[in-house]
Amino acid sequence: IFERSSQIPFRVEFFGDEVDGIRLFNPENQISIQNVEHVCVHPATDIIFTKADYKSAQKKIENLLSINLLLLIETEHVYS
């Protein structure tokens, strides 16, 4: 995992559904550098979108696309 607040990525190893180990590693050669007891993973962005947010954005984009397409069709008709 390349945590945005760290210069060194870490690898989480699982045994079944339990964390077996966490290690910092060198991304160039994939060699483990150090074992660690815990890490903090922050979201890539502080903006969290819900499904409703995505649906709303999709509707807005579809509306904008249909308006622009209609404008393009009407403009082509005027110039033909």
PDB file of N, CA and C in Angstrom:
ATOM      1  N   ILE A   1       0.859  -1.167   0.000  1.00  0.00           N
ATOM      2  CA  ILE A   1       0.000   0.000   0.000  1.00  0.00           C
ATOM      3  C   ILE A   1       0.900   1.223   0.000  1.00  0.00           C
ATOM      4  N   PHE A   2       0.630   2.137  -0.922  1.00  0.00           N
ATOM      5  CA  PHE A   2       1.380   3.389  -0.983  1.00  0.00           C
ATOM      6  C   PHE A   2       0.559   4.464  -0.271  1.00  0.00           C
ATOM      7  N   GLU A   3       0.791   4.609   1.005  1.00  0.00           N
ATOM      8  CA  GLU A   3       0.089   5.603   1.822  1.00  0.00           C
ATOM      9  C   GLU A   3       0.565   6.994   1.430  1.00  0.00           C
ATOM     10  N   ARG A   4      -0.378   7.897   1.214  1.00  0.00           N
ATOM     11  CA  ARG A   4      -0.020   9.226   0.702  1.00  0.00           C
ATOM     12  C   ARG A   4       0.803  10.063   1.675  1.00  0.00           C
ATOM     13  N   SER A   5       0.773   9.731   2.946  1.00  0.00           N
ATOM     14  CA  SER A   5       1.527  10.518   3.922  1.00  0.00           C
ATOM     15  C   SER A   5       2.898   9.916   4.234  1.00  0.00           C
ATOM     16  N   SER A   6       3.281   8.853   3.520  1.00  0.00           N
ATOM     17  CA  SER A   6       4.549   8.180   3.789  1.00  0.00           C
ATOM     18  C   SER A   6       5.385   8.079   2.517  1.00  0.00           C
ATOM     19  N   GLN A   7       6.692   8.120   2.690  1.00  0.00           N
ATOM     20  CA  GLN A   7       7.605   7.976   1.556  1.00  0.00           C
ATOM     21  C   GLN A   7       7.863   6.507   1.225  1.00  0.00           C
ATOM     22  N   ILE A   8       7.585   5.621   2.174  1.00  0.00           N
ATOM     23  CA  ILE A   8       7.873   4.200   2.003  1.00  0.00           C
ATOM     24  C   ILE A   8       6.558   3.411   2.034  1.00  0.00           C
ATOM     25  N   PRO A   9       6.307   2.581   1.023  1.00  0.00           N
ATOM     26  CA  PRO A   9       5.077   1.780   1.031  1.00  0.00           C
ATOM     27  C   PRO A   9       5.182   0.618   2.015  1.00  0.00           C
ATOM     28  N   PHE A  10       4.047   0.018   2.318  1.00  0.00           N
ATOM     29  CA  PHE A  10       4.065  -1.137   3.208  1.00  0.00           C
ATOM     30  C   PHE A  10       3.230  -2.267   2.624  1.00  0.00           C
ATOM     31  N   ARG A  11       3.551  -3.442   3.081  1.00  0.00           N
ATOM     32  CA  ARG A  11       2.892  -4.659   2.621  1.00  0.00           C
ATOM     33  C   ARG A  11       2.175  -5.275   3.817  1.00  0.00           C
ATOM     34  N   VAL A  12       0.911  -5.636   3.624  1.00  0.00           N
ATOM     35  CA  VAL A  12       0.141  -6.305   4.670  1.00  0.00           C
ATOM     36  C   VAL A  12       0.006  -7.772   4.266  1.00  0.00           C
ATOM     37  N   GLU A  13       0.444  -8.664   5.135  1.00  0.00           N
ATOM     38  CA  GLU A  13       0.368 -10.099   4.868  1.00  0.00           C
ATOM     39  C   GLU A  13      -0.758 -10.699   5.705  1.00  0.00           C
ATOM     40  N   PHE A  14      -1.557 -11.534   5.059  1.00  0.00           N
ATOM     41  CA  PHE A  14      -2.699 -12.151   5.730  1.00  0.00           C
ATOM     42  C   PHE A  14      -2.491 -13.654   5.900  1.00  0.00           C
ATOM     43  N   PHE A  15      -3.055 -14.181   6.973  1.00  0.00           N
ATOM     44  CA  PHE A  15      -3.181 -15.617   7.174  1.00  0.00           C
ATOM     45  C   PHE A  15      -4.676 -15.848   7.341  1.00  0.00           C
ATOM     46  N   GLY A  16      -5.325 -16.289   6.270  1.00  0.00           N
ATOM     47  CA  GLY A  16      -6.786 -16.366   6.275  1.00  0.00           C
ATOM     48  C   GLY A  16      -7.345 -14.955   6.261  1.00  0.00           C
ATOM     49  N   ASP A  17      -8.188 -14.647   7.238  1.00  0.00           N
ATOM     50  CA  ASP A  17      -8.752 -13.298   7.310  1.00  0.00           C
ATOM     51  C   ASP A  17      -8.125 -12.467   8.432  1.00  0.00           C
ATOM     52  N   GLU A  18      -6.969 -12.907   8.925  1.00  0.00           N
ATOM     53  CA  GLU A  18      -6.259 -12.169   9.970  1.00  0.00           C
ATOM     54  C   GLU A  18      -4.949 -11.610   9.434  1.00  0.00           C
ATOM     55  N   VAL A  19      -4.583 -10.434   9.931  1.00  0.00           N
ATOM     56  CA  VAL A  19      -3.308  -9.827   9.543  1.00  0.00           C
ATOM     57  C   VAL A  19      -2.184 -10.603  10.217  1.00  0.00           C
ATOM     58  N   ASP A  20      -1.270 -11.119   9.407  1.00  0.00           N
ATOM     59  CA  ASP A  20      -0.147 -11.908   9.911  1.00  0.00           C
ATOM     60  C   ASP A  20       1.096 -11.047  10.103  1.00  0.00           C
ATOM     61  N   GLY A  21       1.210  -9.980   9.312  1.00  0.00           N
ATOM     62  CA  GLY A  21       2.369  -9.110   9.438  1.00  0.00           C
ATOM     63  C   GLY A  21       2.236  -7.870   8.578  1.00  0.00           C
ATOM     64  N   ILE A  22       2.963  -6.841   8.971  1.00  0.00           N
ATOM     65  CA  ILE A  22       3.012  -5.588   8.213  1.00  0.00           C
ATOM     66  C   ILE A  22       4.479  -5.231   8.062  1.00  0.00           C
ATOM     67  N   ARG A  23       4.891  -4.978   6.822  1.00  0.00           N
ATOM     68  CA  ARG A  23       6.303  -4.679   6.563  1.00  0.00           C
ATOM     69  C   ARG A  23       6.446  -3.487   5.636  1.00  0.00           C
ATOM     70  N   LEU A  24       7.410  -2.645   5.948  1.00  0.00           N
ATOM     71  CA  LEU A  24       7.806  -1.598   5.015  1.00  0.00           C
ATOM     72  C   LEU A  24       8.683  -2.261   3.963  1.00  0.00           C
ATOM     73  N   PHE A  25       8.588  -1.788   2.697  1.00  0.00           N
ATOM     74  CA  PHE A  25       9.421  -2.402   1.670  1.00  0.00           C
ATOM     75  C   PHE A  25       9.900  -1.382   0.654  1.00  0.00           C
ATOM     76  N   ASN A  26      10.973  -1.740  -0.031  1.00  0.00           N
ATOM     77  CA  ASN A  26      11.550  -0.913  -1.086  1.00  0.00           C
ATOM     78  C   ASN A  26      10.801  -1.223  -2.380  1.00  0.00           C
ATOM     79  N   PRO A  27      10.115  -0.243  -2.981  1.00  0.00           N
ATOM     80  CA  PRO A  27       9.334  -0.523  -4.185  1.00  0.00           C
ATOM     81  C   PRO A  27      10.188  -0.852  -5.413  1.00  0.00           C
ATOM     82  N   GLU A  28      11.455  -0.477  -5.395  1.00  0.00           N
ATOM     83  CA  GLU A  28      12.317  -0.743  -6.548  1.00  0.00           C
ATOM     84  C   GLU A  28      12.728  -2.206  -6.638  1.00  0.00           C
ATOM     85  N   ASN A  29      13.015  -2.828  -5.484  1.00  0.00           N
ATOM     86  CA  ASN A  29      13.462  -4.221  -5.519  1.00  0.00           C
ATOM     87  C   ASN A  29      12.539  -5.172  -4.746  1.00  0.00           C
ATOM     88  N   GLN A  30      11.468  -4.629  -4.169  1.00  0.00           N
ATOM     89  CA  GLN A  30      10.458  -5.398  -3.432  1.00  0.00           C
ATOM     90  C   GLN A  30      10.985  -6.054  -2.150  1.00  0.00           C
ATOM     91  N   ILE A  31      12.156  -5.664  -1.686  1.00  0.00           N
ATOM     92  CA  ILE A  31      12.735  -6.257  -0.477  1.00  0.00           C
ATOM     93  C   ILE A  31      12.185  -5.552   0.763  1.00  0.00           C
ATOM     94  N   SER A  32      11.773  -6.366   1.750  1.00  0.00           N
ATOM     95  CA  SER A  32      11.262  -5.816   3.007  1.00  0.00           C
ATOM     96  C   SER A  32      12.366  -5.080   3.739  1.00  0.00           C
ATOM     97  N   ILE A  33      12.007  -3.943   4.332  1.00  0.00           N
ATOM     98  CA  ILE A  33      12.960  -3.110   5.055  1.00  0.00           C
ATOM     99  C   ILE A  33      12.834  -3.328   6.556  1.00  0.00           C
ATOM    100  N   GLN A  34      11.579  -3.379   7.027  1.00  0.00           N
ATOM    101  CA  GLN A  34      11.366  -3.418   8.474  1.00  0.00           C
ATOM    102  C   GLN A  34       9.956  -3.905   8.770  1.00  0.00           C
ATOM    103  N   ASN A  35       9.802  -4.695   9.831  1.00  0.00           N
ATOM    104  CA  ASN A  35       8.483  -5.078  10.330  1.00  0.00           C
ATOM    105  C   ASN A  35       7.938  -3.929  11.168  1.00  0.00           C
ATOM    106  N   VAL A  36       6.639  -3.693  11.089  1.00  0.00           N
ATOM    107  CA  VAL A  36       6.001  -2.673  11.926  1.00  0.00           C
ATOM    108  C   VAL A  36       4.771  -3.286  12.586  1.00  0.00           C
ATOM    109  N   GLU A  37       4.393  -2.733  13.721  1.00  0.00           N
ATOM    110  CA  GLU A  37       3.248  -3.242  14.476  1.00  0.00           C
ATOM    111  C   GLU A  37       1.914  -2.726  13.945  1.00  0.00           C
ATOM    112  N   HIS A  38       1.919  -1.483  13.469  1.00  0.00           N
ATOM    113  CA  HIS A  38       0.678  -0.900  12.968  1.00  0.00           C
ATOM    114  C   HIS A  38       0.992   0.202  11.961  1.00  0.00           C
ATOM    115  N   VAL A  39       0.010   0.522  11.148  1.00  0.00           N
ATOM    116  CA  VAL A  39       0.109   1.623  10.189  1.00  0.00           C
ATOM    117  C   VAL A  39      -1.218   2.370  10.184  1.00  0.00           C
ATOM    118  N   CYS A  40      -1.174   3.581   9.707  1.00  0.00           N
ATOM    119  CA  CYS A  40      -2.382   4.389   9.581  1.00  0.00           C
ATOM    120  C   CYS A  40      -2.609   4.650   8.093  1.00  0.00           C
ATOM    121  N   VAL A  41      -3.762   4.264   7.593  1.00  0.00           N
ATOM    122  CA  VAL A  41      -4.087   4.461   6.182  1.00  0.00           C
ATOM    123  C   VAL A  41      -5.138   5.559   6.090  1.00  0.00           C
ATOM    124  N   HIS A  42      -4.788   6.637   5.408  1.00  0.00           N
ATOM    125  CA  HIS A  42      -5.702   7.758   5.224  1.00  0.00           C
ATOM    126  C   HIS A  42      -6.420   7.627   3.887  1.00  0.00           C
ATOM    127  N   PRO A  43      -7.609   8.184   3.768  1.00  0.00           N
ATOM    128  CA  PRO A  43      -8.272   8.169   2.463  1.00  0.00           C
ATOM    129  C   PRO A  43      -7.465   8.977   1.451  1.00  0.00           C
ATOM    130  N   ALA A  44      -7.560   8.605   0.187  1.00  0.00           N
ATOM    131  CA  ALA A  44      -6.833   9.321  -0.861  1.00  0.00           C
ATOM    132  C   ALA A  44      -7.356  10.746  -1.001  1.00  0.00           C
ATOM    133  N   THR A  45      -8.586  10.972  -0.600  1.00  0.00           N
ATOM    134  CA  THR A  45      -9.174  12.302  -0.631  1.00  0.00           C
ATOM    135  C   THR A  45     -10.032  12.479   0.620  1.00  0.00           C
ATOM    136  N   ASP A  46     -10.221  13.703   1.036  1.00  0.00           N
ATOM    137  CA  ASP A  46     -11.064  13.937   2.207  1.00  0.00           C
ATOM    138  C   ASP A  46     -12.525  14.119   1.818  1.00  0.00           C
ATOM    139  N   ILE A  47     -12.820  13.968   0.529  1.00  0.00           N
ATOM    140  CA  ILE A  47     -14.198  14.061   0.050  1.00  0.00           C
ATOM    141  C   ILE A  47     -14.718  12.641  -0.137  1.00  0.00           C
ATOM    142  N   ILE A  48     -15.793  12.312   0.540  1.00  0.00           N
ATOM    143  CA  ILE A  48     -16.366  10.975   0.441  1.00  0.00           C
ATOM    144  C   ILE A  48     -17.720  11.083  -0.252  1.00  0.00           C
ATOM    145  N   PHE A  49     -17.863  10.335  -1.341  1.00  0.00           N
ATOM    146  CA  PHE A  49     -19.098  10.361  -2.116  1.00  0.00           C
ATOM    147  C   PHE A  49     -19.951   9.143  -1.791  1.00  0.00           C
ATOM    148  N   THR A  50     -21.263   9.370  -1.732  1.00  0.00           N
ATOM    149  CA  THR A  50     -22.208   8.277  -1.524  1.00  0.00           C
ATOM    150  C   THR A  50     -22.736   7.824  -2.880  1.00  0.00           C
ATOM    151  N   LYS A  51     -23.487   6.721  -2.887  1.00  0.00           N
ATOM    152  CA  LYS A  51     -24.111   6.257  -4.136  1.00  0.00           C
ATOM    153  C   LYS A  51     -25.057   7.322  -4.678  1.00  0.00           C
ATOM    154  N   ALA A  52     -25.759   7.995  -3.788  1.00  0.00           N
ATOM    155  CA  ALA A  52     -26.684   9.056  -4.212  1.00  0.00           C
ATOM    156  C   ALA A  52     -25.922  10.191  -4.893  1.00  0.00           C
ATOM    157  N   ASP A  53     -24.736  10.521  -4.395  1.00  0.00           N
ATOM    158  CA  ASP A  53     -23.912  11.557  -5.024  1.00  0.00           C
ATOM    159  C   ASP A  53     -23.531  11.158  -6.446  1.00  0.00           C
ATOM    160  N   TYR A  54     -23.133   9.894  -6.625  1.00  0.00           N
ATOM    161  CA  TYR A  54     -22.755   9.418  -7.960  1.00  0.00           C
ATOM    162  C   TYR A  54     -23.950   9.429  -8.909  1.00  0.00           C
ATOM    163  N   LYS A  55     -25.112   8.995  -8.429  1.00  0.00           N
ATOM    164  CA  LYS A  55     -26.322   8.993  -9.262  1.00  0.00           C
ATOM    165  C   LYS A  55     -26.694  10.414  -9.669  1.00  0.00           C
ATOM    166  N   SER A  56     -26.609  11.347  -8.740  1.00  0.00           N
ATOM    167  CA  SER A  56     -26.917  12.746  -9.032  1.00  0.00           C
ATOM    168  C   SER A  56     -25.957  13.305 -10.074  1.00  0.00           C
ATOM    169  N   ALA A  57     -24.679  13.015  -9.928  1.00  0.00           N
ATOM    170  CA  ALA A  57     -23.683  13.484 -10.896  1.00  0.00           C
ATOM    171  C   ALA A  57     -23.939  12.874 -12.265  1.00  0.00           C
ATOM    172  N   GLN A  58     -24.295  11.600 -12.297  1.00  0.00           N
ATOM    173  CA  GLN A  58     -24.573  10.930 -13.568  1.00  0.00           C
ATOM    174  C   GLN A  58     -25.746  11.603 -14.283  1.00  0.00           C
ATOM    175  N   LYS A  59     -26.805  11.913 -13.549  1.00  0.00           N
ATOM    176  CA  LYS A  59     -27.966  12.573 -14.153  1.00  0.00           C
ATOM    177  C   LYS A  59     -27.596  13.954 -14.692  1.00  0.00           C
ATOM    178  N   LYS A  60     -26.799  14.699 -13.928  1.00  0.00           N
ATOM    179  CA  LYS A  60     -26.381  16.028 -14.382  1.00  0.00           C
ATOM    180  C   LYS A  60     -25.543  15.937 -15.654  1.00  0.00           C
ATOM    181  N   ILE A  61     -24.640  14.974 -15.708  1.00  0.00           N
ATOM    182  CA  ILE A  61     -23.799  14.805 -16.901  1.00  0.00           C
ATOM    183  C   ILE A  61     -24.649  14.405 -18.099  1.00  0.00           C
ATOM    184  N   GLU A  62     -25.576  13.473 -17.896  1.00  0.00           N
ATOM    185  CA  GLU A  62     -26.456  13.056 -18.989  1.00  0.00           C
ATOM    186  C   GLU A  62     -27.289  14.232 -19.492  1.00  0.00           C
ATOM    187  N   ASN A  63     -27.787  15.063 -18.584  1.00  0.00           N
ATOM    188  CA  ASN A  63     -28.561  16.242 -18.994  1.00  0.00           C
ATOM    189  C   ASN A  63     -27.700  17.217 -19.789  1.00  0.00           C
ATOM    190  N   LEU A  64     -26.483  17.461 -19.327  1.00  0.00           N
ATOM    191  CA  LEU A  64     -25.586  18.361 -20.055  1.00  0.00           C
ATOM    192  C   LEU A  64     -25.256  17.809 -21.438  1.00  0.00           C
ATOM    193  N   LEU A  65     -25.027  16.516 -21.526  1.00  0.00           N
ATOM    194  CA  LEU A  65     -24.720  15.906 -22.822  1.00  0.00           C
ATOM    195  C   LEU A  65     -25.896  16.013 -23.780  1.00  0.00           C
ATOM    196  N   SER A  66     -27.113  15.797 -23.280  1.00  0.00           N
ATOM    197  CA  SER A  66     -28.279  15.865 -24.166  1.00  0.00           C
ATOM    198  C   SER A  66     -28.535  17.297 -24.625  1.00  0.00           C
ATOM    199  N   ILE A  67     -28.308  18.282 -23.767  1.00  0.00           N
ATOM    200  CA  ILE A  67     -28.484  19.686 -24.156  1.00  0.00           C
ATOM    201  C   ILE A  67     -27.465  20.064 -25.218  1.00  0.00           C
ATOM    202  N   ASN A  68     -26.203  19.704 -25.009  1.00  0.00           N
ATOM    203  CA  ASN A  68     -25.162  20.034 -25.981  1.00  0.00           C
ATOM    204  C   ASN A  68     -25.372  19.308 -27.298  1.00  0.00           C
ATOM    205  N   LEU A  69     -25.846  18.066 -27.261  1.00  0.00           N
ATOM    206  CA  LEU A  69     -26.111  17.318 -28.485  1.00  0.00           C
ATOM    207  C   LEU A  69     -27.250  17.970 -29.252  1.00  0.00           C
ATOM    208  N   LEU A  70     -28.299  18.379 -28.550  1.00  0.00           N
ATOM    209  CA  LEU A  70     -29.422  19.058 -29.195  1.00  0.00           C
ATOM    210  C   LEU A  70     -28.957  20.366 -29.813  1.00  0.00           C
ATOM    211  N   LEU A  71     -28.128  21.119 -29.114  1.00  0.00           N
ATOM    212  CA  LEU A  71     -27.595  22.374 -29.634  1.00  0.00           C
ATOM    213  C   LEU A  71     -26.773  22.120 -30.893  1.00  0.00           C
ATOM    214  N   LEU A  72     -25.968  21.077 -30.893  1.00  0.00           N
ATOM    215  CA  LEU A  72     -25.156  20.729 -32.052  1.00  0.00           C
ATOM    216  C   LEU A  72     -26.043  20.360 -33.237  1.00  0.00           C
ATOM    217  N   ILE A  73     -27.076  19.571 -33.014  1.00  0.00           N
ATOM    218  CA  ILE A  73     -27.984  19.179 -34.099  1.00  0.00           C
ATOM    219  C   ILE A  73     -28.695  20.404 -34.654  1.00  0.00           C
ATOM    220  N   GLU A  74     -29.192  21.276 -33.787  1.00  0.00           N
ATOM    221  CA  GLU A  74     -29.889  22.479 -34.245  1.00  0.00           C
ATOM    222  C   GLU A  74     -28.940  23.400 -34.998  1.00  0.00           C
ATOM    223  N   THR A  75     -27.710  23.547 -34.541  1.00  0.00           N
ATOM    224  CA  THR A  75     -26.735  24.405 -35.210  1.00  0.00           C
ATOM    225  C   THR A  75     -26.400  23.857 -36.587  1.00  0.00           C
ATOM    226  N   GLU A  76     -26.221  22.553 -36.723  1.00  0.00           N
ATOM    227  CA  GLU A  76     -25.936  21.957 -38.026  1.00  0.00           C
ATOM    228  C   GLU A  76     -27.104  22.164 -38.976  1.00  0.00           C
ATOM    229  N   HIS A  77     -28.324  22.087 -38.464  1.00  0.00           N
ATOM    230  CA  HIS A  77     -29.508  22.273 -39.299  1.00  0.00           C
ATOM    231  C   HIS A  77     -29.583  23.711 -39.819  1.00  0.00           C
ATOM    232  N   VAL A  78     -29.218  24.657 -38.988  1.00  0.00           N
ATOM    233  CA  VAL A  78     -29.250  26.067 -39.375  1.00  0.00           C
ATOM    234  C   VAL A  78     -28.256  26.333 -40.498  1.00  0.00           C
ATOM    235  N   TYR A  79     -27.069  25.729 -40.428  1.00  0.00           N
ATOM    236  CA  TYR A  79     -26.030  25.996 -41.415  1.00  0.00           C
ATOM    237  C   TYR A  79     -26.134  25.133 -42.663  1.00  0.00           C
ATOM    238  N   SER A  80     -27.029  24.167 -42.721  1.00  0.00           N
ATOM    239  CA  SER A  80     -27.103  23.324 -43.917  1.00  0.00           C
ATOM    240  C   SER A  80     -28.018  23.884 -44.971  1.00  0.00           C
TER     241      SER A  80
END
